[in-house]
Amino acid sequence: RINRDFNVRITGKSTYSTFKEFIDDRGLDKVLPTEYEKGSTTTQAISVYRKFYSKKKESQYGVLGLGVEVIN
């Protein structure tokens, strides 16, 4: 794991009801770039998010997708 600080610019914000909706809209390669491998499925991607955010919380709060750009 790499620990470093950097600045980002928020380039977009979208809200979704579910991780599936988020992943289908943004694409696997955009939402899990470090986990993405050719042939990965949406179900596998959702399981990564479930490590941090329960289905109950997803239902209660929804999903926020942020577009970011690294700036110097």
PDB file of C-alpha atoms in Angstrom, residues 17-70:
ATOM      1  CA  SER A  17     -29.214   3.936  -5.939  1.00  0.00           C
ATOM      2  CA  THR A  18     -26.888   0.917  -6.096  1.00  0.00           C
ATOM      3  CA  PHE A  19     -23.298  -0.092  -6.793  1.00  0.00           C
ATOM      4  CA  LYS A  20     -24.527  -2.021  -9.827  1.00  0.00           C
ATOM      5  CA  GLU A  21     -26.035   1.140 -11.282  1.00  0.00           C
ATOM      6  CA  PHE A  22     -22.790   3.033 -10.528  1.00  0.00           C
ATOM      7  CA  ILE A  23     -20.546   0.370 -12.082  1.00  0.00           C
ATOM      8  CA  ASP A  24     -22.776  -0.086 -15.130  1.00  0.00           C
ATOM      9  CA  ASP A  25     -22.723   3.678 -15.742  1.00  0.00           C
ATOM     10  CA  ARG A  26     -19.011   4.327 -15.131  1.00  0.00           C
ATOM     11  CA  GLY A  27     -17.503   1.015 -16.265  1.00  0.00           C
ATOM     12  CA  LEU A  28     -15.365  -1.487 -14.374  1.00  0.00           C
ATOM     13  CA  ASP A  29     -12.081   0.019 -15.561  1.00  0.00           C
ATOM     14  CA  LYS A  30     -13.046   3.441 -14.149  1.00  0.00           C
ATOM     15  CA  VAL A  31     -14.402   2.450 -10.741  1.00  0.00           C
ATOM     16  CA  LEU A  32     -11.817  -0.182  -9.753  1.00  0.00           C
ATOM     17  CA  PRO A  33      -8.661   0.517 -11.711  1.00  0.00           C
ATOM     18  CA  THR A  34      -6.363  -1.279  -9.238  1.00  0.00           C
ATOM     19  CA  GLU A  35      -8.684  -4.283  -8.971  1.00  0.00           C
ATOM     20  CA  TYR A  36      -9.711  -4.459 -12.617  1.00  0.00           C
ATOM     21  CA  GLU A  37      -8.660  -7.407 -14.676  1.00  0.00           C
ATOM     22  CA  LYS A  38      -9.960  -8.424 -18.063  1.00  0.00           C
ATOM     23  CA  GLY A  39     -12.927 -10.694 -17.496  1.00  0.00           C
ATOM     24  CA  SER A  40     -13.913  -9.247 -14.106  1.00  0.00           C
ATOM     25  CA  THR A  41     -17.636  -9.084 -13.493  1.00  0.00           C
ATOM     26  CA  THR A  42     -19.876  -6.505 -11.920  1.00  0.00           C
ATOM     27  CA  THR A  43     -20.578  -9.001  -9.123  1.00  0.00           C
ATOM     28  CA  GLN A  44     -16.852  -9.232  -8.353  1.00  0.00           C
ATOM     29  CA  ALA A  45     -16.563  -5.441  -8.330  1.00  0.00           C
ATOM     30  CA  ILE A  46     -19.511  -5.102  -5.957  1.00  0.00           C
ATOM     31  CA  SER A  47     -17.859  -7.571  -3.590  1.00  0.00           C
ATOM     32  CA  VAL A  48     -14.845  -5.221  -3.378  1.00  0.00           C
ATOM     33  CA  TYR A  49     -17.107  -2.329  -2.355  1.00  0.00           C
ATOM     34  CA  ARG A  50     -18.918  -4.545   0.175  1.00  0.00           C
ATOM     35  CA  LYS A  51     -15.674  -4.742   2.167  1.00  0.00           C
ATOM     36  CA  PHE A  52     -16.158  -1.056   3.019  1.00  0.00           C
ATOM     37  CA  TYR A  53     -19.875  -0.328   2.614  1.00  0.00           C
ATOM     38  CA  SER A  54     -22.678  -2.711   3.595  1.00  0.00           C
ATOM     39  CA  LYS A  55     -25.779  -3.483   1.542  1.00  0.00           C
ATOM     40  CA  LYS A  56     -27.807  -1.861   4.331  1.00  0.00           C
ATOM     41  CA  LYS A  57     -25.841   1.387   4.009  1.00  0.00           C
ATOM     42  CA  GLU A  58     -26.110   1.221   0.210  1.00  0.00           C
ATOM     43  CA  SER A  59     -29.906   0.958   0.530  1.00  0.00           C
ATOM     44  CA  GLN A  60     -30.056   3.683   3.156  1.00  0.00           C
ATOM     45  CA  TYR A  61     -27.701   6.265   1.629  1.00  0.00           C
ATOM     46  CA  GLY A  62     -27.154   5.308  -2.012  1.00  0.00           C
ATOM     47  CA  VAL A  63     -23.835   5.592  -3.826  1.00  0.00           C
ATOM     48  CA  LEU A  64     -21.892   8.746  -4.699  1.00  0.00           C
ATOM     49  CA  GLY A  65     -19.587   8.684  -7.707  1.00  0.00           C
ATOM     50  CA  LEU A  66     -16.934  11.397  -7.956  1.00  0.00           C
ATOM     51  CA  GLY A  67     -14.807  12.199 -10.963  1.00  0.00           C
ATOM     52  CA  VAL A  68     -11.335  13.366  -9.950  1.00  0.00           C
ATOM     53  CA  GLU A  69      -8.269  14.748 -11.662  1.00  0.00           C
ATOM     54  CA  VAL A  70      -4.862  14.787  -9.958  1.00  0.00           C
TER      55      VAL A  70
END
